[in-house]
PDB file of C-alpha atoms and ligand atoms in Angstrom:
ATOM      1  CA  MET A1124       3.353 -26.913  18.042  1.00 54.00           C
ATOM      2  CA  PHE A1125       4.244 -28.867  15.196  1.00 52.00           C
ATOM      3  CA  LYS A1126       6.234 -28.993  12.099  1.00 50.00           C
ATOM      4  CA  ASN A1127       5.025 -29.241   8.676  1.00 50.00           C
ATOM      5  CA  PHE A1128       7.470 -28.566   5.731  1.00 60.00           C
ATOM      6  CA  ASP A1129      10.106 -26.700   6.850  1.00 83.00           C
ATOM      7  CA  VAL A1130       7.773 -24.021   8.294  1.00 94.00           C
ATOM      8  CA  ILE A1131       7.449 -24.796  12.466  1.00 95.00           C
ATOM      9  CA  ILE A1132       3.449 -23.464  12.032  1.00 96.00           C
ATOM     10  CA  VAL A1133       2.650 -22.263  16.069  1.00 97.00           C
ATOM     11  CA  LYS A1134      -0.871 -20.777  17.096  1.00 97.00           C
ATOM     12  CA  ASN A1135      -0.543 -18.692  19.841  1.00 97.00           C
ATOM     13  CA  GLN A1136       1.643 -16.164  22.376  1.00 96.00           C
ATOM     14  CA  ARG A1137       3.177 -19.439  23.970  1.00 97.00           C
ATOM     15  CA  GLU A1138       3.672 -20.727  20.907  1.00 98.00           C
ATOM     16  CA  ILE A1139       5.273 -18.096  18.970  1.00 97.00           C
ATOM     17  CA  LEU A1140       7.852 -17.217  22.049  1.00 95.00           C
ATOM     18  CA  GLU A1141       8.886 -20.404  22.374  1.00 97.00           C
ATOM     19  CA  ALA A1142       9.592 -21.570  18.740  1.00 96.00           C
ATOM     20  CA  ILE A1143      11.603 -18.481  18.993  1.00 96.00           C
ATOM     21  CA  GLU A1144      13.882 -18.763  21.715  1.00 96.00           C
ATOM     22  CA  THR A1145      14.429 -22.098  20.459  1.00 95.00           C
ATOM     23  CA  ALA A1146      15.891 -21.107  17.058  1.00 91.00           C
ATOM     24  CA  LYS A1147      17.802 -18.709  18.767  1.00 93.00           C
ATOM     25  CA  ILE A1148      19.076 -21.387  21.430  1.00 93.00           C
ATOM     26  CA  GLU A1149      21.799 -21.424  17.796  1.00 90.00           C
ATOM     27  CA  LYS A1150      21.821 -17.376  17.924  1.00 93.00           C
ATOM     28  CA  PRO A1151      21.323 -15.545  20.629  1.00 95.00           C
ATOM     29  CA  GLU A1152      21.292 -12.292  19.284  1.00 96.00           C
ATOM     30  CA  ALA A1153      19.347 -13.465  15.998  1.00 97.00           C
ATOM     31  CA  ILE A1154      17.231 -10.366  14.535  1.00 98.00           C
ATOM     32  CA  ILE A1155      13.754 -11.147  14.359  1.00 98.00           C
ATOM     33  CA  GLY A1156      11.471 -10.109  11.327  1.00 98.00           C
ATOM     34  CA  PHE A1157       8.333 -10.420  10.926  1.00 98.00           C
ATOM     35  CA  VAL A1158       5.336 -10.299   8.054  1.00 98.00           C
ATOM     36  CA  PRO A1159       1.691  -9.758   9.026  1.00 98.00           C
ATOM     37  CA  THR A1160      -0.514 -10.952   6.369  1.00 98.00           C
ATOM     38  CA  MET A1161      -3.701 -11.845   5.477  1.00 97.00           C
ATOM     39  CA  GLY A1162      -3.191 -14.842   3.429  1.00 97.00           C
ATOM     40  CA  ALA A1163      -3.865 -15.451  -0.158  1.00 95.00           C
ATOM     41  CA  LEU A1164      -0.515 -15.030  -0.522  1.00 97.00           C
ATOM     42  CA  HIS A1165       0.844 -13.638  -4.003  1.00 96.00           C
ATOM     43  CA  GLU A1166       4.333 -12.435  -5.980  1.00 96.00           C
ATOM     44  CA  GLY A1167       3.630  -9.219  -3.635  1.00 97.00           C
ATOM     45  CA  HIS A1168       4.061 -11.496   0.104  1.00 98.00           C
ATOM     46  CA  MET A1169       6.477 -13.226  -1.395  1.00 98.00           C
ATOM     47  CA  SER A1170       8.988 -10.483  -2.041  1.00 98.00           C
ATOM     48  CA  LEU A1171       8.122  -9.058   1.393  1.00 98.00           C
ATOM     49  CA  ILE A1172       9.308 -12.948   2.405  1.00 98.00           C
ATOM     50  CA  GLU A1173      12.455 -12.302   0.845  1.00 98.00           C
ATOM     51  CA  THR A1174      13.284  -8.651   2.129  1.00 98.00           C
ATOM     52  CA  ALA A1175      12.340 -10.021   5.577  1.00 98.00           C
ATOM     53  CA  LYS A1176      14.983 -12.930   4.943  1.00 98.00           C
ATOM     54  CA  SER A1177      17.507 -10.467   3.952  1.00 98.00           C
ATOM     55  CA  GLN A1178      17.569  -7.883   7.221  1.00 98.00           C
ATOM     56  CA  SER A1179      16.908 -11.207   8.961  1.00 98.00           C
ATOM     57  CA  ASP A1180      17.983 -14.123  10.757  1.00 97.00           C
ATOM     58  CA  ILE A1181      14.182 -15.815  11.886  1.00 97.00           C
ATOM     59  CA  VAL A1182      11.094 -15.262   9.795  1.00 98.00           C
ATOM     60  CA  VAL A1183       7.852 -15.394  11.091  1.00 98.00           C
ATOM     61  CA  CYS A1184       4.841 -14.471   8.796  1.00 98.00           C
ATOM     62  CA  SER A1185       1.440 -14.774  10.190  1.00 98.00           C
ATOM     63  CA  ILE A1186      -1.574 -15.468   8.757  1.00 98.00           C
ATOM     64  CA  PHE A1187      -5.146 -13.877   9.861  1.00 98.00           C
ATOM     65  CA  VAL A1188      -8.248 -12.663   8.153  1.00 97.00           C
ATOM     66  CA  ASN A1189      -8.389  -9.553  10.933  1.00 97.00           C
ATOM     67  CA  PRO A1190     -11.914  -9.149  11.957  1.00 96.00           C
ATOM     68  CA  THR A1191     -12.105  -5.938  13.735  1.00 96.00           C
ATOM     69  CA  GLN A1192     -10.687  -4.338  10.397  1.00 96.00           C
ATOM     70  CA  PHE A1193     -13.616  -4.912   8.265  1.00 94.00           C
ATOM     71  CA  ASN A1194     -16.258  -2.408   8.037  1.00 88.00           C
ATOM     72  CA  ASN A1195     -18.086  -4.611   5.624  1.00 89.00           C
ATOM     73  CA  PRO A1196     -19.159  -7.991   6.962  1.00 92.00           C
ATOM     74  CA  ASP A1197     -19.385  -9.366   2.965  1.00 91.00           C
ATOM     75  CA  ASP A1198     -16.390  -7.936   2.879  1.00 90.00           C
ATOM     76  CA  LEU A1199     -14.699 -10.047   5.465  1.00 93.00           C
ATOM     77  CA  LYS A1200     -16.936 -13.078   4.070  1.00 93.00           C
ATOM     78  CA  THR A1201     -15.603 -12.973   0.768  1.00 92.00           C
ATOM     79  CA  TYR A1202     -12.137 -12.619   1.416  1.00 93.00           C
ATOM     80  CA  PRO A1203      -9.917 -15.129   0.003  1.00 93.00           C
ATOM     81  CA  ARG A1204      -8.432 -17.431   2.240  1.00 94.00           C
ATOM     82  CA  THR A1205      -6.095 -20.540   0.858  1.00 95.00           C
ATOM     83  CA  ILE A1206      -3.894 -21.520   4.197  1.00 95.00           C
ATOM     84  CA  ASP A1207      -2.136 -24.845   2.444  1.00 95.00           C
ATOM     85  CA  ALA A1208      -1.260 -22.763  -1.007  1.00 96.00           C
ATOM     86  CA  ASP A1209       0.075 -20.420   1.034  1.00 97.00           C
ATOM     87  CA  ARG A1210       1.840 -22.592   3.709  1.00 95.00           C
ATOM     88  CA  LYS A1211       3.342 -24.070   0.829  1.00 95.00           C
ATOM     89  CA  LEU A1212       4.756 -20.807  -0.652  1.00 96.00           C
ATOM     90  CA  LEU A1213       5.889 -20.006   2.430  1.00 97.00           C
ATOM     91  CA  GLU A1214       8.027 -22.699   3.100  1.00 96.00           C
ATOM     92  CA  GLU A1215       9.110 -22.732  -0.714  1.00 95.00           C
ATOM     93  CA  LYS A1216      10.261 -19.006   0.453  1.00 96.00           C
ATOM     94  CA  GLY A1217      12.286 -20.458   3.250  1.00 95.00           C
ATOM     95  CA  CYS A1218      10.041 -18.484   6.409  1.00 97.00           C
ATOM     96  CA  ASP A1219      11.133 -20.194   9.415  1.00 96.00           C
ATOM     97  CA  ILE A1220       8.016 -19.517  11.506  1.00 97.00           C
ATOM     98  CA  LEU A1221       4.341 -19.285  10.441  1.00 98.00           C
ATOM     99  CA  LEU A1222       1.865 -17.770  13.535  1.00 98.00           C
ATOM    100  CA  LEU A1223      -1.650 -19.295  12.403  1.00 98.00           C
ATOM    101  CA  PRO A1224      -3.666 -18.249  15.603  1.00 98.00           C
ATOM    102  CA  ASP A1225      -8.072 -18.472  15.880  1.00 97.00           C
ATOM    103  CA  VAL A1226      -9.475 -15.173  16.683  1.00 97.00           C
ATOM    104  CA  LYS A1227      -9.409 -16.508  20.185  1.00 96.00           C
ATOM    105  CA  ASP A1228      -5.671 -16.585  20.212  1.00 97.00           C
ATOM    106  CA  VAL A1229      -5.435 -13.146  19.110  1.00 98.00           C
ATOM    107  CA  TYR A1230      -7.999 -11.320  21.460  1.00 97.00           C
ATOM    108  CA  PRO A1231      -8.556 -13.782  23.877  1.00 95.00           C
ATOM    109  CA  ASN A1232     -10.509 -11.828  26.304  1.00 94.00           C
ATOM    110  CA  GLY A1233     -12.680 -10.632  23.364  1.00 94.00           C
ATOM    111  CA  GLU A1234     -12.611  -7.501  21.345  1.00 91.00           C
ATOM    112  CA  GLN A1235     -11.458  -4.510  24.621  1.00 93.00           C
ATOM    113  CA  PRO A1236     -11.691  -1.059  24.003  1.00 95.00           C
ATOM    114  CA  TYR A1237      -9.140   0.463  21.792  1.00 96.00           C
ATOM    115  CA  SER A1238      -8.029   4.046  20.629  1.00 96.00           C
ATOM    116  CA  ILE A1239      -4.484   5.502  19.540  1.00 97.00           C
ATOM    117  CA  ASP A1240      -4.098   9.546  18.161  1.00 97.00           C
ATOM    118  CA  LEU A1241      -2.927   8.931  15.105  1.00 96.00           C
ATOM    119  CA  ASP A1242      -2.583  13.237  14.787  1.00 94.00           C
ATOM    120  CA  GLY A1243      -5.528  12.384  11.738  1.00 94.00           C
ATOM    121  CA  ILE A1244      -3.268  10.698   9.457  1.00 96.00           C
ATOM    122  CA  ASP A1245      -5.872   7.879   9.329  1.00 96.00           C
ATOM    123  CA  LYS A1246      -9.170  10.136   8.974  1.00 95.00           C
ATOM    124  CA  SER A1247      -8.421  10.731   5.249  1.00 96.00           C
ATOM    125  CA  MET A1248      -8.399   8.457   2.425  1.00 98.00           C
ATOM    126  CA  GLU A1249      -8.717   4.579   3.688  1.00 97.00           C
ATOM    127  CA  GLY A1250     -10.270   6.101   7.521  1.00 96.00           C
ATOM    128  CA  ALA A1251     -12.929   7.929   5.272  1.00 97.00           C
ATOM    129  CA  PHE A1252     -14.098   5.090   2.925  1.00 97.00           C
ATOM    130  CA  ARG A1253     -14.056   2.861   5.651  1.00 96.00           C
ATOM    131  CA  PRO A1254     -14.521   4.241   9.299  1.00 94.00           C
ATOM    132  CA  GLY A1255     -12.841   1.840  11.448  1.00 94.00           C
ATOM    133  CA  HIS A1256     -10.637  -0.099   9.268  1.00 96.00           C
ATOM    134  CA  PHE A1257      -7.624   1.351  10.640  1.00 98.00           C
ATOM    135  CA  LYS A1258      -8.517   1.114  14.364  1.00 97.00           C
ATOM    136  CA  GLY A1259      -8.801  -3.105  13.539  1.00 97.00           C
ATOM    137  CA  VAL A1260      -5.437  -2.822  11.382  1.00 98.00           C
ATOM    138  CA  CYS A1261      -3.663  -1.436  14.689  1.00 98.00           C
ATOM    139  CA  MET A1262      -5.672  -3.405  16.814  1.00 98.00           C
ATOM    140  CA  VAL A1263      -4.041  -6.712  15.270  1.00 98.00           C
ATOM    141  CA  VAL A1264      -0.886  -5.485  14.332  1.00 98.00           C
ATOM    142  CA  GLU A1265      -0.149  -4.070  17.963  1.00 98.00           C
ATOM    143  CA  ARG A1266      -1.267  -6.991  18.932  1.00 98.00           C
ATOM    144  CA  PHE A1267       0.759  -8.777  16.842  1.00 98.00           C
ATOM    145  CA  PHE A1268       3.678  -7.201  17.511  1.00 98.00           C
ATOM    146  CA  GLU A1269       3.223  -8.334  21.421  1.00 97.00           C
ATOM    147  CA  MET A1270       2.717 -11.517  20.364  1.00 97.00           C
ATOM    148  CA  VAL A1271       6.096 -12.002  18.320  1.00 98.00           C
ATOM    149  CA  GLN A1272       7.929  -9.732  19.674  1.00 97.00           C
ATOM    150  CA  PRO A1273       9.989  -8.997  16.539  1.00 98.00           C
ATOM    151  CA  ASP A1274      12.869  -6.628  15.549  1.00 98.00           C
ATOM    152  CA  ILE A1275      11.809  -5.518  12.041  1.00 98.00           C
ATOM    153  CA  ALA A1276       8.406  -5.192  10.774  1.00 99.00           C
ATOM    154  CA  PHE A1277       7.417  -5.947   7.057  1.00 98.00           C
ATOM    155  CA  PHE A1278       4.560  -3.660   5.115  1.00 98.00           C
ATOM    156  CA  GLY A1279       4.030  -3.572   1.045  1.00 98.00           C
ATOM    157  CA  LYS A1280       3.956  -0.022  -0.209  1.00 98.00           C
ATOM    158  CA  LYS A1281       0.403  -1.052  -2.192  1.00 98.00           C
ATOM    159  CA  ASP A1282      -1.480  -0.365   0.799  1.00 98.00           C
ATOM    160  CA  PHE A1283       0.903   3.405   1.366  1.00 98.00           C
ATOM    161  CA  GLN A1284      -1.557   4.615   4.178  1.00 98.00           C
ATOM    162  CA  GLN A1285      -1.351   1.677   6.444  1.00 98.00           C
ATOM    163  CA  LEU A1286       2.077   1.859   5.986  1.00 98.00           C
ATOM    164  CA  ALA A1287       2.067   5.238   7.500  1.00 98.00           C
ATOM    165  CA  VAL A1288      -0.448   4.248  10.038  1.00 98.00           C
ATOM    166  CA  ILE A1289       1.580   1.564  11.169  1.00 98.00           C
ATOM    167  CA  ARG A1290       4.999   3.659  11.439  1.00 98.00           C
ATOM    168  CA  LYS A1291       2.801   6.327  13.629  1.00 98.00           C
ATOM    169  CA  MET A1292       1.064   3.259  15.827  1.00 98.00           C
ATOM    170  CA  THR A1293       4.950   2.381  16.464  1.00 98.00           C
ATOM    171  CA  ALA A1294       6.320   5.982  16.683  1.00 98.00           C
ATOM    172  CA  VAL A1295       3.243   7.088  19.633  1.00 98.00           C
ATOM    173  CA  ARG A1296       3.523   3.574  21.221  1.00 98.00           C
ATOM    174  CA  ASN A1297       7.432   3.965  21.925  1.00 98.00           C
ATOM    175  CA  LEU A1298       7.849   0.282  20.636  1.00 98.00           C
ATOM    176  CA  PRO A1299      11.683  -0.742  19.801  1.00 98.00           C
ATOM    177  CA  ILE A1300      10.316  -2.455  15.634  1.00 98.00           C
ATOM    178  CA  GLU A1301      12.182  -0.601  12.338  1.00 98.00           C
ATOM    179  CA  ILE A1302       8.963  -0.812   9.685  1.00 98.00           C
ATOM    180  CA  ILE A1303      10.434  -1.140   6.627  1.00 98.00           C
ATOM    181  CA  GLY A1304       8.296  -0.636   3.272  1.00 98.00           C
ATOM    182  CA  VAL A1305       8.454  -3.205   0.574  1.00 98.00           C
ATOM    183  CA  PRO A1306       7.940  -1.622  -3.079  1.00 98.00           C
ATOM    184  CA  ILE A1307       4.857  -3.161  -5.033  1.00 98.00           C
ATOM    185  CA  LYS A1308       4.762  -5.617  -7.097  1.00 98.00           C
ATOM    186  CA  ARG A1309       2.988  -5.968 -10.565  1.00 98.00           C
ATOM    187  CA  ALA A1310       1.936  -8.437 -12.601  1.00 98.00           C
ATOM    188  CA  GLU A1311       2.957  -8.222 -16.311  1.00 98.00           C
ATOM    189  CA  ASN A1312       0.135  -6.060 -17.323  1.00 98.00           C
ATOM    190  CA  GLY A1313       1.183  -3.735 -14.432  1.00 98.00           C
ATOM    191  CA  LEU A1314      -1.944  -4.779 -11.985  1.00 98.00           C
ATOM    192  CA  ALA A1315      -0.796  -4.171  -8.421  1.00 98.00           C
ATOM    193  CA  LEU A1316      -0.616  -7.487  -6.324  1.00 98.00           C
ATOM    194  CA  SER A1317      -3.892  -8.033  -4.110  1.00 97.00           C
ATOM    195  CA  SER A1318      -5.307 -11.250  -2.817  1.00 94.00           C
ATOM    196  CA  ARG A1319      -8.752  -9.368  -3.898  1.00 94.00           C
ATOM    197  CA  ASN A1320      -7.212 -10.263  -7.158  1.00 96.00           C
ATOM    198  CA  ALA A1321      -8.258 -13.648  -6.550  1.00 94.00           C
ATOM    199  CA  LEU A1322     -11.295 -12.759  -6.478  1.00 94.00           C
ATOM    200  CA  LEU A1323     -11.534 -11.207 -10.115  1.00 97.00           C
ATOM    201  CA  THR A1324     -11.704 -13.839 -13.492  1.00 97.00           C
ATOM    202  CA  GLU A1325      -8.451 -13.642 -16.172  1.00 97.00           C
ATOM    203  CA  LYS A1326     -10.168 -11.326 -18.161  1.00 97.00           C
ATOM    204  CA  GLU A1327     -11.065  -8.625 -15.247  1.00 97.00           C
ATOM    205  CA  ARG A1328      -7.089  -9.099 -14.284  1.00 98.00           C
ATOM    206  CA  GLU A1329      -6.733  -7.744 -17.567  1.00 97.00           C
ATOM    207  CA  ASP A1330      -8.867  -4.863 -17.835  1.00 97.00           C
ATOM    208  CA  ALA A1331      -8.287  -3.513 -14.255  1.00 98.00           C
ATOM    209  CA  SER A1332      -4.629  -3.671 -15.805  1.00 98.00           C
ATOM    210  CA  PHE A1333      -6.174  -0.404 -16.699  1.00 98.00           C
ATOM    211  CA  ILE A1334      -6.171   0.865 -12.949  1.00 98.00           C
ATOM    212  CA  SER A1335      -2.102   1.529 -13.224  1.00 98.00           C
ATOM    213  CA  ARG A1336      -1.910   3.107 -17.102  1.00 98.00           C
ATOM    214  CA  ALA A1337      -4.712   5.084 -15.227  1.00 98.00           C
ATOM    215  CA  LEU A1338      -1.926   6.417 -12.927  1.00 98.00           C
ATOM    216  CA  LYS A1339       0.941   6.475 -15.101  1.00 98.00           C
ATOM    217  CA  SER A1340      -0.719   8.732 -17.111  1.00 98.00           C
ATOM    218  CA  GLY A1341      -1.857  10.760 -14.490  1.00 98.00           C
ATOM    219  CA  LEU A1342       2.023  11.094 -13.704  1.00 98.00           C
ATOM    220  CA  ASP A1343       3.141  11.232 -17.633  1.00 98.00           C
ATOM    221  CA  PHE A1344       0.464  14.774 -17.516  1.00 98.00           C
ATOM    222  CA  SER A1345       2.287  16.234 -14.100  1.00 98.00           C
ATOM    223  CA  LYS A1346       5.204  16.744 -16.510  1.00 97.00           C
ATOM    224  CA  THR A1347       3.144  19.693 -17.774  1.00 98.00           C
ATOM    225  CA  ASN A1348       0.426  20.653 -15.122  1.00 98.00           C
ATOM    226  CA  THR A1349       2.229  19.989 -12.004  1.00 98.00           C
ATOM    227  CA  ASN A1350      -2.337  21.077 -10.566  1.00 98.00           C
ATOM    228  CA  ALA A1351      -3.088  18.301  -8.365  1.00 98.00           C
ATOM    229  CA  ALA A1352      -7.153  18.879  -9.517  1.00 98.00           C
ATOM    230  CA  SER A1353      -6.634  18.736 -12.536  1.00 98.00           C
ATOM    231  CA  ILE A1354      -4.329  15.786 -12.269  1.00 98.00           C
ATOM    232  CA  ALA A1355      -7.210  14.338 -10.445  1.00 98.00           C
ATOM    233  CA  GLN A1356      -9.494  14.358 -12.849  1.00 98.00           C
ATOM    234  CA  HIS A1357      -7.592  13.376 -15.961  1.00 98.00           C
ATOM    235  CA  ILE A1358      -6.952  10.231 -13.787  1.00 98.00           C
ATOM    236  CA  GLU A1359     -10.302   9.705 -13.446  1.00 98.00           C
ATOM    237  CA  ALA A1360     -11.779  10.639 -16.801  1.00 97.00           C
ATOM    238  CA  GLN A1361     -10.316   7.872 -18.530  1.00 96.00           C
ATOM    239  CA  PHE A1362     -12.330   5.386 -16.173  1.00 97.00           C
ATOM    240  CA  LYS A1363     -15.302   7.051 -17.843  1.00 96.00           C
ATOM    241  CA  GLY A1364     -17.072   4.051 -20.238  1.00 95.00           C
ATOM    242  CA  THR A1365     -15.233   1.305 -18.589  1.00 95.00           C
ATOM    243  CA  ALA A1366     -16.876  -1.401 -16.193  1.00 95.00           C
ATOM    244  CA  MET A1367     -14.810   0.508 -13.105  1.00 97.00           C
ATOM    245  CA  GLU A1368     -15.642   2.680 -10.587  1.00 98.00           C
ATOM    246  CA  VAL A1369     -13.416   4.829  -8.776  1.00 98.00           C
ATOM    247  CA  GLU A1370     -14.392   5.652  -5.082  1.00 98.00           C
ATOM    248  CA  TYR A1371     -11.300   8.364  -4.853  1.00 98.00           C
ATOM    249  CA  VAL A1372      -8.021   9.803  -6.322  1.00 98.00           C
ATOM    250  CA  ALA A1373      -6.073  11.301  -3.769  1.00 98.00           C
ATOM    251  CA  ILE A1374      -3.265  13.290  -3.954  1.00 98.00           C
ATOM    252  CA  ILE A1375      -1.313  13.546  -1.324  1.00 98.00           C
ATOM    253  CA  ASP A1376       2.091  14.712   0.751  1.00 97.00           C
ATOM    254  CA  ASN A1377       3.921  11.534   1.512  1.00 96.00           C
ATOM    255  CA  ASP A1378       4.922  12.672   5.474  1.00 94.00           C
ATOM    256  CA  THR A1379       1.784  14.026   6.035  1.00 94.00           C
ATOM    257  CA  LEU A1380      -0.416  12.977   4.148  1.00 96.00           C
ATOM    258  CA  GLU A1381      -2.471  15.680   3.407  1.00 96.00           C
ATOM    259  CA  PRO A1382      -3.818  16.664   0.004  1.00 97.00           C
ATOM    260  CA  VAL A1383      -1.888  19.074  -1.535  1.00 98.00           C
ATOM    261  CA  GLU A1384      -2.841  21.624  -4.009  1.00 98.00           C
ATOM    262  CA  GLU A1385       0.887  21.266  -6.308  1.00 98.00           C
ATOM    263  CA  VAL A1386       2.783  18.433  -6.453  1.00 98.00           C
ATOM    264  CA  SER A1387       6.113  17.915  -6.416  1.00 98.00           C
ATOM    265  CA  ALA A1388       8.673  14.265  -6.053  1.00 98.00           C
ATOM    266  CA  ASN A1389       7.206  14.122  -2.253  1.00 98.00           C
ATOM    267  CA  SER A1390       4.179  13.377  -3.788  1.00 98.00           C
ATOM    268  CA  THR A1391       1.884   9.846  -4.922  1.00 98.00           C
ATOM    269  CA  VAL A1392      -1.312   9.144  -6.156  1.00 98.00           C
ATOM    270  CA  CYS A1393      -3.512   7.155  -4.531  1.00 98.00           C
ATOM    271  CA  THR A1394      -6.776   5.134  -5.447  1.00 98.00           C
ATOM    272  CA  VAL A1395      -9.293   3.089  -5.002  1.00 98.00           C
ATOM    273  CA  VAL A1396     -11.178   1.624  -7.689  1.00 98.00           C
ATOM    274  CA  TYR A1397     -13.995  -1.156  -7.795  1.00 98.00           C
ATOM    275  CA  TYR A1398     -14.642  -3.514 -10.108  1.00 97.00           C
ATOM    276  CA  GLY A1399     -18.108  -5.163  -9.651  1.00 96.00           C
ATOM    277  CA  LYS A1400     -17.858  -5.933  -5.971  1.00 93.00           C
ATOM    278  CA  VAL A1401     -13.932  -6.076  -5.896  1.00 95.00           C
ATOM    279  CA  ARG A1402     -12.193  -3.262  -4.073  1.00 96.00           C
ATOM    280  CA  LEU A1403      -8.988  -2.670  -5.844  1.00 98.00           C
ATOM    281  CA  LEU A1404      -5.965  -0.274  -4.469  1.00 98.00           C
ATOM    282  CA  ASP A1405      -3.577   1.278  -6.299  1.00 98.00           C
ATOM    283  CA  ASN A1406      -0.786   4.101  -5.796  1.00 98.00           C
ATOM    284  CA  MET A1407       2.241   5.564  -7.447  1.00 98.00           C
ATOM    285  CA  GLN A1408       4.972   8.399  -6.326  1.00 98.00           C
ATOM    286  CA  PHE A1409       5.252  11.720  -8.545  1.00 98.00           C
ATOM    287  CA  ALA A1410       8.961  11.313  -7.765  1.00 97.00           C
ATOM    288  CA  ASP A1411       9.016   8.385 -10.568  1.00 95.00           C
ATOM    289  CA  ALA A1412       7.227  10.327 -13.293  1.00 92.00           C
TER     290      ALA A1412
HETATM  291  O1  PAF B1069      -1.698  -5.325   5.152  1.00 78.32           O
HETATM  292  C1  PAF B1069      -2.687  -6.384   5.798  1.00 78.32           C
HETATM  293  O2  PAF B1069      -2.672  -7.725   5.026  1.00 78.32           O
HETATM  294  C2  PAF B1069      -3.010  -6.648   7.005  1.00 78.32           C
HETATM  295  O3  PAF B1069      -3.978  -4.700   7.152  1.00 78.32           O
HETATM  296  C3  PAF B1069      -2.568  -6.446   8.103  1.00 78.32           C
HETATM  297  C4  PAF B1069      -1.199  -5.562   8.335  1.00 78.32           C
HETATM  298  C5  PAF B1069      -1.494  -8.106   7.905  1.00 78.32           C
HETATM  299  C6  PAF B1069      -3.450  -6.462   9.196  1.00 78.32           C
HETATM  300  O4  PAF B1069      -4.349  -7.407   9.752  1.00 78.32           O
END
């Protein structure tokens, strides 16, 4: 374990528990807030850290590009890695502990068989287009929960389905951890902030802001037509003639994640759009229409 700037950097379970124990000497009942990330940190992550700081006494952030959740080896290879800049940002935001493990610290016995029944909420959308993705996400988040033993964990609402999956996993495993969803952060042009945006040029990031405008126009359309299929069609049609390709537009119930026929204040539209090889997610709630 070593101290760099003001953030304590640890690598494995023994070091993280030691660091937390030391921090707890001053305040034994300290609330541990945890923000798991894959790095390439941006303002969206900073808002997770800020929320964690406002609700906990000790904030732990992990940076680990988890190989078990990538079904596409190229995606894993090209995933942006900016660890020095990440460290500085965490330091600026006052994160207390940075967990920076290697694969063997997370999976000391290699990748073990893992299964969990999530009542089907992991099967649609990301689950359908990225087979095995949520198994990898649950595997790593459950392992991090074991390593860090947080009281509260914070996840971005940009990954709408992931948040639901993690809430479900935590309930199924009966873990005493509160899961908090933090609102999407957008660039001024409306583009949802994502580590993958770093793979786009400035011009492409400007073009990609179209995704949020298309979703917003779907929300506006719903004021006169609540039929989900028509709204999805309306959104998809807008991408014709652009450099972007829609993978899916799904309009779902917020609780079950099942597709809805008619939208209500409890529905969300989720989309994935490819800009070249870069896969961009976004979603908007009809309650905000
Ligand atoms: O959302 C992410 O960055 C990742 O899926 C997570 C939750 C850190 C697990 O690797």
